Every structure is written in structure tokens, then in C-alpha cells.
């Protein structure tokens, strides 16, 4: 069977209104740009919040220059529309002036997998806004390593040997493989710190097949200054040796706290929503995730099914709202506000510099002497 490639390439090239959603003219422009391409077998233009996701099938493999160029050109064309409408942050995620071979490192987020289509090939494409790639760590761990979430790990012979997790260190640009379940405790010391370590690929130990892939770009690290959060995407294959669709969705029924809300500088609950509900406006959030389900059919994308539109996720949304209410009461204090070194915005260097002459040194010996004299 011939291999084909599923590529999801995303960018924020202008918000409508502020950072809350994508203007319909941008989505139209993206469809127009992909429609004309002879490279693609099929495509779907998805969106969440102010991010556009180009979901594409083709035979060019991962990191295919033509596909990356097509995506770059599409985002450039959308940026033109965003500029014309004076949308907010037009071209926000396009960090380079011109395309040079691969969009990785140029701003857009990328998740790609090469696969041989099974007799039936259900996939879920998760798109999130107001967060970062490490937001997938907890749900991917639950889907592929936690039997309390995924009963298939216990009772499906094709899943019982477990999965290999590839974890990327975003600071040192190195990756490491963990064979689960044996290396579970070793892995958790890393992926429990999602600002630095991200699950990038997951492979089946039974077949060696790719099971999941996430986008792992960090715009703020790449650019060295704030230029928007790197809102992430993730592809998960389902059924027949992979998690059932419901096992892949189940982690989102308990909203976890992620970084990236308001000015990319706050923690908030990741709320699972339908596409119609994917316009974050409360304090620019709370962070959102949509799940688009497709059946692949000779590379055609049959779908999408809007998987979090189910009222069974209403309670998760209510819980996310309760968590959001609570966190908002903390205002500018951690842990709602991110730690100093993770905030995307800060006045600290300027304020500290201005006040530096007012900081007094504390001399511990003097203090001890004073205390002794007072006795
Ligand atoms: P401005 O600093 O451009 O107003 O943006 C604030 C904001 O919305 C953070 O992304
Ligand atoms: P985006 O990263 O989605 O552009 O949001 C910026 C932000 O910080 C909004 O408050
Ligand atoms: Mg934006
Ligand atoms: Mg966004």
C-alpha cells in the first residue's frame, strides 16, 4: 500500500476581533489558495480562535518543500486580506520575510505524519488556541499510557504492549524515546513540565506505526521576544490498535490547566468546544480545544465531525468556567499569572532598573548582631 502524508500547518495571521477569531474572508482565501493546488489529494481549512489550520493530504512526505511553500503562500495571501481589513496582528506568526525551504522555524506550527491507510482510518485533529504545545502532554499521556482513561491498554491485545513516546526538550533542542509502560516514571519527570518538554511523536510498540504527532514550535523561543503564543495542533490515529475515538476524547472531559491565556501570560483551563464555540472572548479565553474527526479514504478527508459538539462535554465546559472564575479572582498573582521567566509580556526589566537605587542590601551579619544586642 502506498504511503500518504497528513499535514496540519497552522498560523495566526490576523485576529477578528482582537485575538478572538478568524475573519470569514481569510478562511475563504485559504480555501481558494488550496483549491487550485495539484499537490493535494484533499484539504480542509479548520480554525480555532484566531488560528487557521490547513489540514492537507498528499504524497510528498513530511517536510515536503512544495507543501510547505503552498502553506506559506496561503498564509501570505491571507495576511494580505488581514492587512486590507486592518485585522489585529496581521501576519503575526510569519516571522520570515520570504520562504526558504521549510516552514519549520519560520513561525507556523507543523504536525505531519506519513501513514499507510488501514482498511478504515479514523483520525482526530485537535486544534487549540491560547496555549502552547506542552498542553498536549497530559491528554496524550492519558490516551496512550493511562489505563484509567484507555481501557484498551488493558483489554486490547493490539495495545497491550504499550507505546513509545518521543519527548522533545524545547530549550536544548534534543529528543528522547521512552518505552511505556516500563519507563513511565522516568517520562513523567519530564512531561509534567510542559513549558519545556513536549510529547512530539508516539509510536505503537505492536506495529511500529506512528500513532500521534504534535506541533512543537515555540514562537516565543524562536523569536526571542513576544510575538504571540504558539497555539498548537495534534493528530491522533484512532481504533484498531490505537485509542478508540472516545478514549482519545476522554482526557478533555476534565479540563486541565495550561499556559497561554491573556497576553500569553496566564494559566487557564483548556475548554473542549465545538467549532461554533471556538471564539474565546472572556479575558481572551479561557483556552480552547476543538476536535475534528475524519475518516481517511484513499487520502480523501471524509468529515469533519465536530467531536466536542456533544452535550456530554457540557459538564467539562461548566467545570472549565468554574476554574476560570476561581483563577480570575487571583488577578495578577501566580499561579494565575505565569512565573516571571514564562510571561510573554513584562515590565520587569524597566521597573527594576528604575527602582534599583532604592533596593537596600540585606547584610545577614548585621542583622544577627542587632538581634544579639537586643537580647
Ligand atoms: P497589544 O499589546 O498589541 O495591545 O496586545 C495585547 C494582547 O492582546 C496580547 O496579545
Ligand atoms: P494569540 O496567541 O491567540 O494571538 O493570543 C494572544 C493573546 O495573548 C491574547 O490575549
Ligand atoms: Mg492572535
Ligand atoms: Mg491564537
Short mmCIF file of C-alpha atoms and ligand atoms in Angstrom, two decimals:
data_model
loop_
_atom_site.label_atom_id
_atom_site.label_comp_id
_atom_site.label_asym_id
_atom_site.label_seq_id
_atom_site.Cartn_x
_atom_site.Cartn_y
_atom_site.Cartn_z
CA UNK A 1 0.00 0.00 0.00
CA UNK A 2 1.23 3.44 -0.92
CA UNK A 3 2.17 5.81 1.87
CA UNK A 4 0.48 9.14 2.09
CA UNK A 5 1.05 12.16 4.28
CA UNK A 6 -1.33 14.03 6.53
CA UNK A 7 -0.03 17.56 7.19
CA UNK A 8 -1.53 20.12 9.53
CA UNK A 9 0.14 23.52 9.24
CA UNK A 10 -1.26 26.41 11.25
CA UNK A 11 -0.73 30.11 11.78
CA UNK A 12 -2.36 33.20 13.24
CA UNK A 13 -2.17 35.82 10.51
CA UNK A 14 -4.66 38.29 11.97
CA UNK A 15 -7.46 38.26 14.55
CA UNK A 16 -11.10 39.31 14.24
CA UNK A 17 -11.88 41.00 16.72
CA UNK A 18 -8.58 41.39 18.63
CA UNK A 19 -7.31 37.82 19.12
CA UNK A 20 -10.75 36.15 19.27
CA UNK A 21 -11.44 34.57 15.86
CA UNK A 22 -10.61 34.32 12.16
CA UNK A 23 -12.49 36.56 9.70
CA UNK A 24 -14.51 34.54 7.13
CA UNK A 25 -12.65 36.25 4.25
CA UNK A 26 -9.37 34.75 5.48
CA UNK A 27 -10.87 31.26 5.57
CA UNK A 28 -12.25 31.83 2.06
CA UNK A 29 -8.84 32.99 0.83
CA UNK A 30 -7.16 29.93 2.38
CA UNK A 31 -9.65 27.58 0.66
CA UNK A 32 -9.17 29.38 -2.65
CA UNK A 33 -5.39 29.03 -2.36
CA UNK A 34 -5.50 25.28 -1.57
CA UNK A 35 -8.29 24.52 -4.05
CA UNK A 36 -6.10 25.32 -7.04
CA UNK A 37 -3.21 23.08 -5.93
CA UNK A 38 -2.36 19.93 -7.90
CA UNK A 39 -0.18 18.70 -4.99
CA UNK A 40 -3.02 17.90 -2.64
CA UNK A 41 -5.26 14.85 -2.58
CA UNK A 42 -7.67 16.71 -0.29
CA UNK A 43 -7.77 19.53 2.25
CA UNK A 44 -9.90 21.12 4.95
CA UNK A 45 -9.41 24.61 6.34
CA UNK A 46 -10.01 24.47 10.10
CA UNK A 47 -9.86 27.19 12.71
CA UNK A 48 -9.93 27.74 16.45
CA UNK A 49 -9.86 31.21 18.00
CA UNK A 50 -7.63 33.38 15.79
CA UNK A 51 -5.67 30.45 14.31
CA UNK A 52 -6.09 28.95 10.82
CA UNK A 53 -5.18 25.27 10.37
CA UNK A 54 -4.51 23.91 6.88
CA UNK A 55 -5.35 20.21 7.04
CA UNK A 56 -3.92 18.55 3.91
CA UNK A 57 -3.36 15.08 2.46
CA UNK A 58 -0.73 14.45 -0.23
CA UNK A 59 2.03 12.09 -1.36
CA UNK A 60 5.02 14.37 -0.79
CA UNK A 61 6.08 13.04 2.63
CA UNK A 62 6.82 15.05 5.79
CA UNK A 63 8.75 18.29 5.35
CA UNK A 64 7.84 18.36 1.65
CA UNK A 65 9.11 21.68 0.28
CA UNK A 66 6.20 22.17 -2.15
CA UNK A 67 3.60 21.58 0.57
CA UNK A 68 5.36 23.90 2.99
CA UNK A 69 5.65 26.55 0.26
CA UNK A 70 1.96 26.16 -0.57
CA UNK A 71 1.13 26.69 3.13
CA UNK A 72 3.45 29.68 3.42
CA UNK A 73 2.00 31.27 0.27
CA UNK A 74 -1.51 30.63 1.60
CA UNK A 75 -0.71 32.39 4.88
CA UNK A 76 0.92 35.27 2.99
CA UNK A 77 -2.24 35.62 0.84
CA UNK A 78 -4.39 35.55 4.00
CA UNK A 79 -2.12 38.18 5.57
CA UNK A 80 -2.83 40.47 2.61
CA UNK A 81 -6.55 40.16 3.31
CA UNK A 82 -5.93 40.72 7.04
CA UNK A 83 -3.96 43.88 6.26
CA UNK A 84 -6.67 45.13 3.91
CA UNK A 85 -9.26 44.71 6.69
CA UNK A 86 -6.78 46.04 9.30
CA UNK A 87 -7.34 42.89 11.36
CA UNK A 88 -5.44 42.58 14.61
CA UNK A 89 -1.83 41.37 14.41
CA UNK A 90 -1.88 40.82 10.62
CA UNK A 91 0.92 38.40 9.74
CA UNK A 92 1.55 37.75 13.47
CA UNK A 93 3.05 34.26 13.06
CA UNK A 94 5.02 34.83 9.82
CA UNK A 95 8.45 35.56 11.21
CA UNK A 96 10.49 35.41 7.99
CA UNK A 97 10.33 37.80 5.05
CA UNK A 98 10.48 35.07 2.42
CA UNK A 99 10.02 31.29 2.26
CA UNK A 100 13.20 29.23 2.37
CA UNK A 101 12.58 25.51 2.00
CA UNK A 102 10.54 24.62 5.10
CA UNK A 103 8.06 26.49 7.32
CA UNK A 104 9.56 24.95 10.48
CA UNK A 105 11.37 27.74 12.26
CA UNK A 106 9.56 30.41 10.23
CA UNK A 107 6.60 30.82 12.58
CA UNK A 108 3.76 28.46 11.55
CA UNK A 109 3.12 25.33 13.65
CA UNK A 110 3.50 21.95 11.93
CA UNK A 111 2.27 18.42 12.70
CA UNK A 112 2.75 15.82 9.95
CA UNK A 113 2.58 12.05 9.73
CA UNK A 114 3.27 9.61 6.90
CA UNK A 115 1.00 6.61 7.04
CA UNK A 116 -0.24 3.62 5.13
CA UNK A 117 -4.01 3.81 5.31
CA UNK A 118 -5.57 0.93 7.21
CA UNK A 119 -8.82 -0.69 5.93
CA UNK A 120 -10.51 2.04 7.97
CA UNK A 121 -8.52 5.04 9.14
CA UNK A 122 -10.22 7.32 11.70
CA UNK A 123 -8.09 10.30 12.78
CA UNK A 124 -8.72 13.22 15.11
CA UNK A 125 -7.13 16.60 14.57
CA UNK A 126 -7.03 18.66 17.73
CA UNK A 127 -6.61 22.42 17.35
CA UNK A 128 -6.03 24.66 20.38
CA UNK A 129 -5.90 28.41 20.97
CA UNK A 130 -4.42 30.49 23.81
CA UNK A 131 -1.97 27.80 24.84
CA UNK A 132 1.30 26.08 23.92
CA UNK A 133 2.43 22.68 22.53
CA UNK A 134 3.02 21.21 26.02
CA UNK A 135 -0.76 21.43 26.52
CA UNK A 136 -0.99 18.04 24.75
CA UNK A 137 1.32 16.28 27.25
CA UNK A 138 -1.35 15.41 29.81
CA UNK A 139 -4.05 14.31 27.33
CA UNK A 140 -1.55 12.27 25.25
CA UNK A 141 -0.27 10.60 28.40
CA UNK A 142 -3.84 9.70 29.36
CA UNK A 143 -4.75 8.45 25.85
CA UNK A 144 -1.66 6.28 25.33
CA UNK A 145 -0.43 5.38 28.83
CA UNK A 146 -3.20 5.60 31.43
CA UNK A 147 -5.44 2.53 31.77
CA UNK A 148 -7.90 4.55 33.86
CA UNK A 149 -8.53 6.57 30.67
CA UNK A 150 -7.85 3.98 27.97
CA UNK A 151 -9.20 0.56 28.84
CA UNK A 152 -7.78 -0.65 25.50
CA UNK A 153 -4.31 -0.71 27.12
CA UNK A 154 -5.63 -3.46 29.39
CA UNK A 155 -8.04 -5.43 27.19
CA UNK A 156 -7.00 -4.90 23.54
CA UNK A 157 -4.24 -7.36 22.52
CA UNK A 158 -3.05 -4.83 19.88
CA UNK A 159 -2.45 -2.14 22.52
CA UNK A 160 -1.36 -4.23 25.47
CA UNK A 161 2.41 -3.93 24.85
CA UNK A 162 2.15 -0.14 25.03
CA UNK A 163 3.57 2.79 23.10
CA UNK A 164 6.85 4.63 22.55
CA UNK A 165 6.76 8.34 23.43
CA UNK A 166 9.22 10.76 21.82
CA UNK A 167 9.78 13.78 24.04
CA UNK A 168 11.43 16.98 22.84
CA UNK A 169 13.41 19.36 25.05
CA UNK A 170 12.44 22.78 23.66
CA UNK A 171 15.37 24.56 25.26
CA UNK A 172 18.25 22.23 24.39
CA UNK A 173 16.66 21.03 21.11
CA UNK A 174 17.19 17.34 21.90
CA UNK A 175 14.74 14.45 21.95
CA UNK A 176 14.50 11.16 23.82
CA UNK A 177 12.37 7.99 23.50
CA UNK A 178 10.53 6.34 26.38
CA UNK A 179 9.08 2.85 26.06
CA UNK A 180 5.83 2.76 28.02
CA UNK A 181 4.70 1.40 30.43
CA UNK A 182 8.21 0.42 31.67
CA UNK A 183 9.67 3.95 31.52
CA UNK A 184 6.54 5.68 32.83
CA UNK A 185 8.07 7.22 35.94
CA UNK A 186 11.17 8.38 34.06
CA UNK A 187 8.99 10.05 31.43
CA UNK A 188 6.69 11.82 33.87
CA UNK A 189 9.52 13.77 35.50
CA UNK A 190 9.95 15.43 32.09
CA UNK A 191 6.47 15.78 30.58
CA UNK A 192 5.00 17.05 33.83
CA UNK A 193 6.92 20.24 32.94
CA UNK A 194 5.09 21.09 29.68
CA UNK A 195 6.69 24.52 29.22
CA UNK A 196 9.98 22.81 28.41
CA UNK A 197 9.34 19.14 27.47
CA UNK A 198 6.76 18.22 24.82
CA UNK A 199 5.50 14.90 23.55
CA UNK A 200 6.22 15.13 19.81
CA UNK A 201 5.60 11.63 18.39
CA UNK A 202 4.00 8.44 19.69
CA UNK A 203 4.52 5.01 18.07
CA UNK A 204 2.76 1.67 18.56
CA UNK A 205 5.05 -0.99 20.04
CA UNK A 206 2.87 -3.71 18.44
CA UNK A 207 3.24 -2.49 14.83
CA UNK A 208 5.86 0.30 14.95
CA UNK A 209 3.27 2.57 13.32
CA UNK A 210 3.02 6.27 14.04
CA UNK A 211 0.10 6.90 16.42
CA UNK A 212 0.21 10.62 17.20
CA UNK A 213 2.15 13.75 16.36
CA UNK A 214 2.03 17.26 17.81
CA UNK A 215 3.36 20.64 16.69
CA UNK A 216 6.29 21.63 18.83
CA UNK A 217 7.34 25.06 17.61
CA UNK A 218 7.71 27.71 20.27
CA UNK A 219 7.43 31.07 18.62
CA UNK A 220 8.47 32.96 21.70
CA UNK A 221 11.70 30.94 21.98
CA UNK A 222 12.34 31.22 18.26
CA UNK A 223 11.83 34.94 18.07
CA UNK A 224 13.43 35.87 21.39
CA UNK A 225 10.66 38.34 22.09
CA UNK A 226 6.88 38.21 22.37
CA UNK A 227 5.18 37.70 19.03
CA UNK A 228 2.16 35.68 20.11
CA UNK A 229 1.68 32.26 21.63
CA UNK A 230 2.43 29.17 19.59
CA UNK A 231 -1.09 27.78 19.64
CA UNK A 232 -0.64 24.06 18.97
CA UNK A 233 -2.18 21.27 16.86
CA UNK A 234 -2.07 17.50 17.28
CA UNK A 235 -3.02 14.48 15.12
CA UNK A 236 -4.17 11.23 16.75
CA UNK A 237 -4.94 7.97 14.86
CA UNK A 238 -7.79 6.00 16.39
CA UNK A 239 -9.22 2.47 16.69
CA UNK A 240 -7.74 -0.97 15.79
CA UNK A 241 -4.60 -0.86 17.90
CA UNK A 242 -4.84 2.84 18.72
CA UNK A 243 -7.14 4.51 21.28
CA UNK A 244 -10.84 4.38 20.40
CA UNK A 245 -12.24 7.77 19.37
CA UNK A 246 -13.89 8.05 22.78
CA UNK A 247 -10.63 7.15 24.56
CA UNK A 248 -8.86 9.92 22.62
CA UNK A 249 -11.54 12.47 23.60
CA UNK A 250 -11.97 11.39 27.23
CA UNK A 251 -8.94 13.30 28.68
CA UNK A 252 -10.63 16.57 27.71
CA UNK A 253 -13.66 15.78 29.90
CA UNK A 254 -11.58 17.01 32.85
CA UNK A 255 -10.18 20.40 31.81
CA UNK A 256 -6.51 20.73 32.81
CA UNK A 257 -4.68 24.00 33.41
CA UNK A 258 -2.47 25.22 30.58
CA UNK A 259 -0.28 28.26 29.96
CA UNK A 260 -1.17 30.91 27.38
CA UNK A 261 -4.33 32.73 28.41
CA UNK A 262 -4.45 36.59 28.20
CA UNK A 263 -1.30 38.11 26.73
CA UNK A 264 0.20 34.63 26.68
CA UNK A 265 0.96 35.18 30.36
CA UNK A 266 -1.68 33.30 32.38
CA UNK A 267 -2.74 29.80 33.27
CA UNK A 268 -6.29 28.77 32.48
CA UNK A 269 -8.39 25.64 31.97
CA UNK A 270 -8.40 24.09 28.48
CA UNK A 271 -12.08 24.09 27.49
CA UNK A 272 -13.23 21.50 24.91
CA UNK A 273 -15.63 23.21 22.48
CA UNK A 274 -17.49 22.84 19.19
CA UNK A 275 -16.24 24.88 16.23
CA UNK A 276 -19.16 27.28 16.79
CA UNK A 277 -17.97 27.85 20.37
CA UNK A 278 -14.33 28.34 19.47
CA UNK A 279 -14.26 32.14 19.81
CA UNK A 280 -12.55 32.90 23.13
CA UNK A 281 -13.70 36.28 24.42
CA UNK A 282 -13.65 36.07 28.23
CA UNK A 283 -10.33 37.69 29.20
CA UNK A 284 -9.35 36.50 25.70
CA UNK A 285 -10.10 32.92 26.73
CA UNK A 286 -10.27 30.63 28.52
CA UNK A 287 -8.02 28.49 26.28
CA UNK A 288 -9.96 26.34 23.79
CA UNK A 289 -9.58 22.99 22.05
CA UNK A 290 -11.65 21.67 19.14
CA UNK A 291 -11.55 18.08 17.88
CA UNK A 292 -12.14 17.47 14.17
CA UNK A 293 -12.75 13.82 13.27
CA UNK A 294 -12.07 12.47 9.77
CA UNK A 295 -12.17 9.07 8.10
CA UNK A 296 -9.38 8.91 5.53
CA UNK A 297 -10.44 7.27 2.27
CA UNK A 298 -7.65 6.97 -0.28
CA UNK A 299 -6.34 10.25 1.14
CA UNK A 300 -9.74 11.95 0.96
CA UNK A 301 -10.78 13.62 4.21
CA UNK A 302 -14.27 12.34 4.95
CA UNK A 303 -15.55 14.81 7.54
CA UNK A 304 -15.07 16.71 9.68
CA UNK A 305 -17.18 15.57 12.56
CA UNK A 306 -17.18 18.30 15.24
CA UNK A 307 -16.37 15.96 18.13
CA UNK A 308 -16.77 18.26 21.15
CA UNK A 309 -20.23 19.44 19.98
CA UNK A 310 -21.64 16.56 22.07
CA UNK A 311 -23.66 17.79 25.09
CA UNK A 312 -21.74 15.14 27.07
CA UNK A 313 -18.93 17.74 27.15
CA UNK A 314 -21.23 20.43 28.65
CA UNK A 315 -20.10 19.49 32.16
CA UNK A 316 -16.44 19.85 31.14
CA UNK A 317 -17.24 23.32 29.81
CA UNK A 318 -19.06 24.21 33.05
CA UNK A 319 -16.10 22.96 35.07
CA UNK A 320 -13.70 25.00 32.92
CA UNK A 321 -15.85 28.06 33.61
CA UNK A 322 -15.73 27.41 37.36
CA UNK A 323 -11.95 27.03 37.24
CA UNK A 324 -11.75 30.21 35.17
CA UNK A 325 -13.88 32.11 37.72
CA UNK A 326 -11.61 31.00 40.52
CA UNK A 327 -8.34 31.75 38.73
CA UNK A 328 -9.58 35.21 37.70
CA UNK A 329 -10.04 36.10 41.38
CA UNK A 330 -6.24 35.83 41.74
CA UNK A 331 -5.78 38.66 39.23
CA UNK A 332 -2.09 39.48 38.75
CA UNK A 333 -0.88 36.83 41.22
CA UNK A 334 0.68 33.46 40.42
CA UNK A 335 -0.35 30.74 39.76
CA UNK A 336 -2.93 32.52 37.54
CA UNK A 337 -0.18 34.76 36.21
CA UNK A 338 2.73 32.75 34.79
CA UNK A 339 6.10 32.69 36.58
CA UNK A 340 8.40 35.59 35.69
CA UNK A 341 10.52 33.71 33.16
CA UNK A 342 7.49 32.41 31.25
CA UNK A 343 5.45 35.57 30.78
CA UNK A 344 5.21 36.74 27.21
CA UNK A 345 4.86 40.34 28.32
CA UNK A 346 6.71 42.01 31.16
CA UNK A 347 7.55 45.40 32.57
CA UNK A 348 10.06 43.85 34.98
CA UNK A 349 13.40 44.97 33.44
CA UNK A 350 12.23 48.58 33.14
CA UNK A 351 10.66 48.78 36.61
CA UNK A 352 13.61 47.01 38.24
CA UNK A 353 16.10 49.31 36.56
CA UNK A 354 14.13 52.39 37.60
CA UNK A 355 13.95 51.26 41.24
CA UNK A 356 17.38 49.71 41.55
CA UNK A 357 18.87 52.53 43.63
CA UNK A 358 16.06 52.06 46.16
CA UNK A 359 16.90 48.42 46.84
CA UNK A 360 18.91 48.10 50.10
CA UNK A 361 21.31 45.23 50.63
CA UNK A 362 20.49 42.93 53.44
CA UNK A 363 23.58 42.12 55.49
CA UNK A 364 22.88 38.92 57.44
CA UNK A 365 25.79 39.51 59.87
CA UNK A 366 24.48 42.95 60.79
CA UNK A 367 21.03 41.51 61.38
CA UNK A 368 22.46 38.78 63.62
CA UNK A 369 24.47 41.35 65.57
CA UNK A 370 21.38 43.52 66.03
CA UNK A 371 19.38 40.53 67.22
CA UNK A 372 22.16 39.53 69.67
CA UNK A 373 22.40 43.14 71.02
CA UNK A 374 18.65 43.23 71.58
CA UNK A 375 18.73 40.15 73.78
P1 LIG B 1 -1.24 44.75 22.40
O1 LIG B 1 -0.07 44.91 23.30
O2 LIG B 1 -0.86 44.81 20.96
O3 LIG B 1 -2.41 45.58 22.79
O4 LIG B 1 -1.73 43.21 22.55
C1 LIG B 1 -2.23 42.80 23.74
C2 LIG B 1 -2.70 41.43 23.53
O5 LIG B 1 -3.82 41.21 23.15
C3 LIG B 1 -1.74 40.34 23.77
O6 LIG B 1 -1.63 39.51 22.73
P1 LIG B 2 -2.91 34.58 20.32
O1 LIG B 2 -1.62 33.91 20.70
O2 LIG B 2 -4.00 33.60 20.10
O3 LIG B 2 -2.70 35.53 19.19
O4 LIG B 2 -3.40 35.41 21.58
C1 LIG B 2 -2.63 36.44 22.05
C2 LIG B 2 -3.03 36.83 23.43
O5 LIG B 2 -2.21 36.82 24.29
C3 LIG B 2 -4.39 37.24 23.67
O6 LIG B 2 -4.54 37.77 24.96
MG1 LIG B 3 -3.53 36.46 17.74
MG1 LIG B 4 -4.20 32.12 18.70
#
